[in-house]
Amino acid sequence: MPPILLPTPEIADALAAKRPVVALESTVISHGMPYPQNLETARALEAEVRAAGAVPATIAVMDGRIRVGLDDGALERLATAGPTARKLSRRDLPIAVATGAIGATTVAATMIGARLAGISVFATGGIGGVHRGAETSFDISADLDELARTSVCVVCAGAKSILDLPKTLEVLETRGVPVLGFGTDEFPAFYSRRSGLAVDHRCDNATQVADILRAKWQLGLDGGVLLANPIPVPDELDADAMEAAVAQSLADAESRKIKGKDITPHLLAALERLTGGRSLTANIALIRNNARVAAGVAAALAAG
Ligand code: PSU
Ligand code: MN
């Protein structure tokens, strides 16, 4: 393992023995949720992965190294840092490592850390994608490019409708990223199970997912696979009410001229305010569900 990576002993052992390991991102802790729910969720995700028989590896940058697996002290450090931690995507990783800054990894940067460590499955809430209005702003998340090039399976609940979902799926198609639905034919829209947009293929269990991952990588087709796992039915939010909240949060961000990497965290916080916290409850439920499914996929991959 490159010296710039610092896995916990438990994770190093699990990887050496080819036991299932699931990577978890840290931007959702620092920038995606308020304290203390972020810390509680980070701990709950680790517990979900363990209960499902895999070892959790939350990834972040601290003291000049990519930490693979955070102990409770490190999780707390990140959760209390909140948005004062740097939000790290591919372009930011080398800067944070070289300067020793504390940094939270996005989907893109978590994929890079996972790949370097030899972890093939990663659970998150929602991926970044093509923003609405990207035809003029050019705002397309680096998460999509990372999915195209880095061989990790990313389990998410689809993408939020703060993004342009049809354009996001078009880019994934162009860049050769298979989009699988877990128990669904439709690409889920984060807070709601449906978007009206089709996935490439439906998988009904973890073994079917693992078969596709193995086939892709054995074909020499480097790059990721997106596994879209809908929010559990009881946690789903009303699609029309969410659409209204999204429209209002986008208008608010525009009037404040929020741009670049600040826009996604700003929209998430605005949604939470506008829904009186219901978006946060749904977010926690779906990400826990993703952690469970990811552990199953990691186990199926390890068993094959
Ligand atoms: N979408 C969410 N929750 C999140 C994020 C996105 O619903 O927490 C975070 C993830 O870390 C994702 C990042 O990788 O935002 C994307 O940021 P950007 O749009 O700036 O690429
Ligand atoms: Mn962006």
Short mmCIF file of C-alpha atoms and ligand atoms in Angstrom, two decimals:
data_model
loop_
_atom_site.label_atom_id
_atom_site.label_comp_id
_atom_site.label_asym_id
_atom_site.label_seq_id
_atom_site.Cartn_x
_atom_site.Cartn_y
_atom_site.Cartn_z
CA MET A 1 0.00 0.00 0.00
CA PRO A 2 1.40 3.45 -0.85
CA PRO A 3 2.73 5.22 2.31
CA ILE A 4 0.39 8.13 1.68
CA LEU A 5 -2.47 5.81 2.67
CA LEU A 6 -3.11 5.05 6.30
CA PRO A 7 -5.49 2.13 6.78
CA THR A 8 -6.50 1.07 10.27
CA PRO A 9 -4.98 -2.29 11.29
CA GLU A 10 -8.43 -3.89 11.13
CA ILE A 11 -8.91 -2.78 7.53
CA ALA A 12 -5.40 -3.74 6.47
CA ASP A 13 -6.02 -7.23 7.91
CA ALA A 14 -9.44 -7.57 6.28
CA LEU A 15 -8.07 -6.54 2.88
CA ALA A 16 -5.08 -8.87 3.15
CA ALA A 17 -7.45 -11.75 4.00
CA LYS A 18 -9.85 -10.69 1.18
CA ARG A 19 -12.70 -10.19 3.61
CA PRO A 20 -15.48 -7.76 2.57
CA VAL A 21 -14.77 -4.07 3.17
CA VAL A 22 -17.08 -1.14 2.36
CA ALA A 23 -15.76 2.39 1.81
CA LEU A 24 -17.81 5.33 3.14
CA GLU A 25 -17.41 8.98 2.15
CA SER A 26 -16.80 11.88 4.50
CA THR A 27 -18.16 14.96 2.71
CA VAL A 28 -21.64 13.87 3.67
CA ILE A 29 -20.43 14.06 7.31
CA SER A 30 -18.71 17.46 7.07
CA HIS A 31 -20.79 19.29 4.47
CA GLY A 32 -23.92 17.19 4.00
CA MET A 33 -25.44 17.17 7.49
CA PRO A 34 -25.36 19.35 10.61
CA TYR A 35 -23.67 18.38 13.88
CA PRO A 36 -24.47 16.20 15.83
CA GLN A 37 -26.66 14.23 13.38
CA ASN A 38 -23.63 13.92 11.11
CA LEU A 39 -21.58 12.18 13.81
CA GLU A 40 -24.48 9.91 14.81
CA THR A 41 -25.01 9.00 11.15
CA ALA A 42 -21.32 8.31 10.57
CA ARG A 43 -21.36 5.91 13.52
CA ALA A 44 -24.66 4.34 12.44
CA LEU A 45 -23.28 3.68 8.94
CA GLU A 46 -20.27 1.90 10.35
CA ALA A 47 -22.59 -0.20 12.53
CA GLU A 48 -24.82 -1.08 9.54
CA VAL A 49 -21.83 -2.29 7.55
CA ARG A 50 -20.60 -4.38 10.47
CA ALA A 51 -24.04 -5.87 11.15
CA ALA A 52 -24.15 -6.95 7.51
CA GLY A 53 -20.82 -8.75 7.84
CA ALA A 54 -18.31 -6.32 6.32
CA VAL A 55 -15.69 -3.92 7.67
CA PRO A 56 -16.46 -0.18 7.27
CA ALA A 57 -13.77 2.15 5.94
CA THR A 58 -14.69 5.83 6.20
CA ILE A 59 -12.18 7.78 4.12
CA ALA A 60 -10.86 11.31 4.80
CA VAL A 61 -7.60 13.27 4.63
CA MET A 62 -5.87 14.18 7.89
CA ASP A 63 -2.31 15.18 8.73
CA GLY A 64 -1.04 14.67 5.21
CA ARG A 65 -2.37 11.18 4.60
CA ILE A 66 -5.47 9.54 3.20
CA ARG A 67 -6.98 7.79 6.20
CA VAL A 68 -8.79 4.59 5.28
CA GLY A 69 -10.98 3.86 8.27
CA LEU A 70 -11.49 6.48 10.97
CA ASP A 71 -11.52 5.65 14.66
CA ASP A 72 -14.12 7.37 16.81
CA GLY A 73 -11.81 10.28 17.65
CA ALA A 74 -11.16 10.95 13.97
CA LEU A 75 -14.87 10.72 13.12
CA GLU A 76 -15.59 13.27 15.82
CA ARG A 77 -12.82 15.56 14.55
CA LEU A 78 -14.36 15.53 11.10
CA ALA A 79 -17.95 15.92 12.31
CA THR A 80 -17.10 18.91 14.51
CA ALA A 81 -14.96 20.49 11.77
CA GLY A 82 -18.08 20.46 9.57
CA PRO A 83 -17.78 22.75 6.55
CA THR A 84 -14.48 24.18 7.86
CA ALA A 85 -12.96 20.92 6.59
CA ARG A 86 -12.04 21.18 2.94
CA LYS A 87 -14.35 19.50 0.49
CA LEU A 88 -12.01 17.34 -1.57
CA SER A 89 -12.64 16.11 -5.07
CA ARG A 90 -9.95 14.70 -7.42
CA ARG A 91 -8.31 18.06 -8.04
CA ASP A 92 -8.12 18.93 -4.34
CA LEU A 93 -6.64 15.67 -2.99
CA PRO A 94 -2.96 16.43 -3.70
CA ILE A 95 -3.26 19.91 -2.19
CA ALA A 96 -4.81 18.62 1.04
CA VAL A 97 -2.25 15.81 1.35
CA ALA A 98 0.71 18.13 0.74
CA THR A 99 -0.49 20.89 3.07
CA GLY A 100 -1.75 18.65 5.87
CA ALA A 101 -5.21 20.22 5.78
CA ILE A 102 -8.18 18.32 7.18
CA GLY A 103 -10.32 17.29 4.25
CA ALA A 104 -13.52 15.40 3.62
CA THR A 105 -13.68 13.28 0.50
CA THR A 106 -16.50 13.54 -2.03
CA VAL A 107 -17.67 10.54 -4.03
CA ALA A 108 -14.86 11.14 -6.53
CA ALA A 109 -12.08 11.41 -3.95
CA THR A 110 -13.46 8.53 -1.87
CA MET A 111 -13.38 6.33 -4.98
CA ILE A 112 -9.72 7.26 -5.48
CA GLY A 113 -8.87 6.39 -1.86
CA ALA A 114 -10.85 3.16 -2.00
CA ARG A 115 -9.16 2.10 -5.24
CA LEU A 116 -5.68 2.84 -3.87
CA ALA A 117 -6.47 0.73 -0.81
CA GLY A 118 -7.97 -2.12 -2.84
CA ILE A 119 -11.61 -1.61 -1.79
CA SER A 120 -14.14 -2.28 -4.57
CA VAL A 121 -17.47 -1.30 -3.00
CA PHE A 122 -18.47 2.10 -1.64
CA ALA A 123 -21.72 3.36 -0.13
CA THR A 124 -22.92 6.96 -0.27
CA GLY A 125 -26.20 8.89 -0.30
CA GLY A 126 -26.34 10.68 -3.61
CA ILE A 127 -23.74 11.24 -6.30
CA GLY A 128 -22.93 14.58 -7.87
CA GLY A 129 -24.03 14.96 -11.48
CA VAL A 130 -24.97 17.40 -14.20
CA HIS A 131 -26.45 20.51 -12.63
CA ARG A 132 -29.58 22.10 -13.98
CA GLY A 133 -28.46 24.86 -16.34
CA ALA A 134 -25.13 23.11 -17.04
CA GLU A 135 -25.46 24.16 -20.68
CA THR A 136 -24.47 27.66 -19.55
CA SER A 137 -22.68 27.08 -16.20
CA PHE A 138 -20.66 24.00 -17.31
CA ASP A 139 -21.24 22.65 -13.78
CA ILE A 140 -20.85 18.89 -14.07
CA SER A 141 -19.63 17.06 -10.97
CA ALA A 142 -16.21 15.40 -11.12
CA ASP A 143 -18.00 12.38 -9.61
CA LEU A 144 -19.14 11.42 -13.12
CA ASP A 145 -15.62 11.47 -14.55
CA GLU A 146 -14.40 9.43 -11.62
CA LEU A 147 -17.10 6.83 -12.20
CA ALA A 148 -15.84 6.61 -15.76
CA ARG A 149 -12.24 5.92 -14.80
CA THR A 150 -11.97 4.36 -11.31
CA SER A 151 -12.97 0.75 -10.74
CA VAL A 152 -15.25 0.92 -7.74
CA CYS A 153 -18.94 0.05 -7.37
CA VAL A 154 -20.78 3.06 -5.92
CA VAL A 155 -24.03 2.33 -4.11
CA CYS A 156 -26.28 5.41 -3.99
CA ALA A 157 -29.98 6.30 -3.84
CA GLY A 158 -29.81 7.87 -7.29
CA ALA A 159 -29.25 11.61 -7.49
CA LYS A 160 -31.19 14.55 -6.15
CA SER A 161 -33.44 16.56 -8.38
CA ILE A 162 -31.26 19.60 -7.63
CA LEU A 163 -29.49 18.02 -10.61
CA ASP A 164 -30.66 17.43 -14.16
CA LEU A 165 -31.24 13.67 -13.95
CA PRO A 166 -31.73 12.95 -17.69
CA LYS A 167 -28.48 14.78 -18.51
CA THR A 168 -26.69 12.98 -15.67
CA LEU A 169 -27.72 9.61 -17.11
CA GLU A 170 -26.67 10.73 -20.61
CA VAL A 171 -23.17 11.53 -19.37
CA LEU A 172 -22.93 8.19 -17.56
CA GLU A 173 -23.91 6.45 -20.80
CA THR A 174 -21.34 8.39 -22.85
CA ARG A 175 -18.62 7.62 -20.33
CA GLY A 176 -19.45 3.91 -20.24
CA VAL A 177 -20.72 3.63 -16.67
CA PRO A 178 -23.30 0.85 -16.18
CA VAL A 179 -26.25 2.03 -14.08
CA LEU A 180 -27.89 -0.84 -12.20
CA GLY A 181 -31.18 -0.65 -10.27
CA PHE A 182 -31.32 -2.64 -7.05
CA GLY A 183 -34.80 -4.17 -7.06
CA THR A 184 -36.01 -1.50 -9.47
CA ASP A 185 -36.20 -0.75 -13.20
CA GLU A 186 -36.18 2.98 -12.55
CA PHE A 187 -33.37 5.32 -11.59
CA PRO A 188 -34.40 6.57 -8.14
CA ALA A 189 -34.46 10.29 -7.37
CA PHE A 190 -32.99 10.23 -3.86
CA TYR A 191 -36.00 11.36 -1.77
CA SER A 192 -38.37 9.46 -4.02
CA ARG A 193 -38.13 5.97 -5.44
CA ARG A 194 -39.11 7.01 -8.93
CA SER A 195 -37.85 9.40 -11.58
CA GLY A 196 -39.51 8.04 -14.70
CA LEU A 197 -36.02 7.30 -16.07
CA ALA A 198 -34.87 3.74 -16.76
CA VAL A 199 -31.73 2.07 -15.42
CA ASP A 200 -29.63 -0.09 -17.76
CA HIS A 201 -30.37 -3.28 -15.87
CA ARG A 202 -32.24 -4.43 -12.81
CA CYS A 203 -30.52 -6.64 -10.20
CA ASP A 204 -32.57 -8.32 -7.52
CA ASN A 205 -29.75 -9.53 -5.29
CA ALA A 206 -26.12 -8.87 -4.45
CA THR A 207 -24.83 -11.89 -6.36
CA GLN A 208 -26.21 -10.52 -9.62
CA VAL A 209 -24.44 -7.23 -8.96
CA ALA A 210 -21.15 -8.97 -8.12
CA ASP A 211 -21.38 -11.00 -11.38
CA ILE A 212 -21.62 -7.79 -13.41
CA LEU A 213 -18.74 -6.14 -11.53
CA ARG A 214 -16.51 -9.16 -12.13
CA ALA A 215 -17.49 -9.34 -15.80
CA LYS A 216 -16.76 -5.65 -16.33
CA TRP A 217 -13.35 -5.75 -14.74
CA GLN A 218 -12.39 -9.08 -16.32
CA LEU A 219 -13.18 -7.52 -19.69
CA GLY A 220 -10.55 -4.91 -18.93
CA LEU A 221 -13.24 -2.22 -18.79
CA ASP A 222 -11.76 -0.07 -16.06
CA GLY A 223 -14.10 2.28 -14.30
CA GLY A 224 -16.98 2.24 -11.91
CA VAL A 225 -20.49 0.87 -11.78
CA LEU A 226 -23.36 2.81 -10.26
CA LEU A 227 -25.77 0.74 -8.18
CA ALA A 228 -28.92 2.76 -7.58
CA ASN A 229 -30.81 1.61 -4.50
CA PRO A 230 -34.14 3.35 -3.88
CA ILE A 231 -34.99 4.95 -0.53
CA PRO A 232 -37.08 2.54 1.61
CA VAL A 233 -40.83 3.03 1.06
CA PRO A 234 -41.64 4.29 4.60
CA ASP A 235 -38.96 6.98 4.37
CA GLU A 236 -39.95 8.34 0.97
CA LEU A 237 -40.90 12.05 0.77
CA ASP A 238 -43.65 13.52 -1.36
CA ALA A 239 -42.18 14.17 -4.83
CA ASP A 240 -44.21 17.34 -5.56
CA ALA A 241 -43.40 18.92 -2.21
CA MET A 242 -39.69 18.13 -2.72
CA GLU A 243 -39.74 19.58 -6.22
CA ALA A 244 -41.14 22.83 -4.83
CA ALA A 245 -38.45 22.89 -2.13
CA VAL A 246 -35.73 22.18 -4.71
CA ALA A 247 -36.98 25.02 -6.93
CA GLN A 248 -36.95 27.40 -3.98
CA SER A 249 -33.46 26.34 -2.84
CA LEU A 250 -32.11 26.75 -6.39
CA ALA A 251 -33.61 30.25 -6.63
CA ASP A 252 -32.08 31.12 -3.26
CA ALA A 253 -28.62 29.89 -4.34
CA GLU A 254 -28.88 31.86 -7.56
CA SER A 255 -29.85 35.10 -5.84
CA ARG A 256 -26.88 34.70 -3.50
CA LYS A 257 -24.60 33.91 -6.45
CA ILE A 258 -23.38 30.64 -4.91
CA LYS A 259 -21.19 28.75 -7.37
CA GLY A 260 -18.77 25.88 -7.85
CA LYS A 261 -18.14 23.42 -5.06
CA ASP A 262 -20.24 25.44 -2.59
CA ILE A 263 -23.46 24.94 -4.47
CA THR A 264 -24.27 21.34 -3.48
CA PRO A 265 -23.74 21.89 0.30
CA HIS A 266 -25.72 25.13 0.08
CA LEU A 267 -28.66 23.41 -1.61
CA LEU A 268 -28.62 20.54 0.92
CA ALA A 269 -28.78 22.96 3.85
CA ALA A 270 -31.55 24.99 2.19
CA LEU A 271 -33.60 21.83 1.58
CA GLU A 272 -33.26 20.85 5.20
CA ARG A 273 -34.57 24.25 6.31
CA LEU A 274 -37.40 24.25 3.79
CA THR A 275 -38.60 20.76 4.75
CA GLY A 276 -38.32 21.35 8.49
CA GLY A 277 -35.68 18.64 8.79
CA ARG A 278 -37.60 15.95 6.92
CA SER A 279 -35.00 15.87 4.15
CA LEU A 280 -32.35 15.09 6.75
CA THR A 281 -34.33 12.18 8.23
CA ALA A 282 -34.85 10.74 4.75
CA ASN A 283 -31.18 11.24 3.90
CA ILE A 284 -30.09 9.30 6.99
CA ALA A 285 -32.53 6.45 6.27
CA LEU A 286 -31.44 6.01 2.66
CA ILE A 287 -27.73 6.15 3.34
CA ARG A 288 -28.07 3.48 6.05
CA ASN A 289 -29.95 1.35 3.57
CA ASN A 290 -27.16 1.87 1.03
CA ALA A 291 -24.53 0.82 3.58
CA ARG A 292 -26.39 -2.47 4.15
CA VAL A 293 -26.73 -3.20 0.44
CA ALA A 294 -23.07 -2.31 -0.18
CA ALA A 295 -21.99 -4.76 2.53
CA GLY A 296 -23.98 -7.48 0.78
CA VAL A 297 -22.33 -6.69 -2.55
CA ALA A 298 -18.86 -6.66 -0.95
CA ALA A 299 -19.60 -10.07 0.60
CA ALA A 300 -20.84 -11.48 -2.72
CA LEU A 301 -17.74 -10.15 -4.46
CA ALA A 302 -15.45 -11.64 -1.81
CA ALA A 303 -17.26 -15.00 -2.03
CA GLY A 304 -16.86 -15.23 -5.82
N1 PSU B 1 -25.32 14.90 -3.04
C1 PSU B 1 -26.00 14.60 -1.92
N2 PSU B 1 -25.33 14.61 -0.73
C2 PSU B 1 -24.00 14.89 -0.65
C3 PSU B 1 -23.30 15.18 -1.85
C4 PSU B 1 -23.99 15.16 -3.01
O1 PSU B 1 -27.18 14.33 -1.99
O2 PSU B 1 -23.44 14.90 0.46
C5 PSU B 1 -21.82 15.43 -1.80
C6 PSU B 1 -21.05 14.16 -2.16
O3 PSU B 1 -19.84 14.13 -1.43
C7 PSU B 1 -20.77 14.35 -3.64
C8 PSU B 1 -20.51 15.82 -3.68
O4 PSU B 1 -19.67 13.61 -4.10
O5 PSU B 1 -21.47 16.39 -2.79
C9 PSU B 1 -20.66 16.39 -5.06
O6 PSU B 1 -20.25 17.72 -5.04
P1 PSU B 1 -20.12 18.53 -6.41
O7 PSU B 1 -21.54 18.64 -6.90
O8 PSU B 1 -19.52 19.84 -6.01
O9 PSU B 1 -19.26 17.71 -7.31
MN MN B 2 -19.65 21.45 -9.50
#
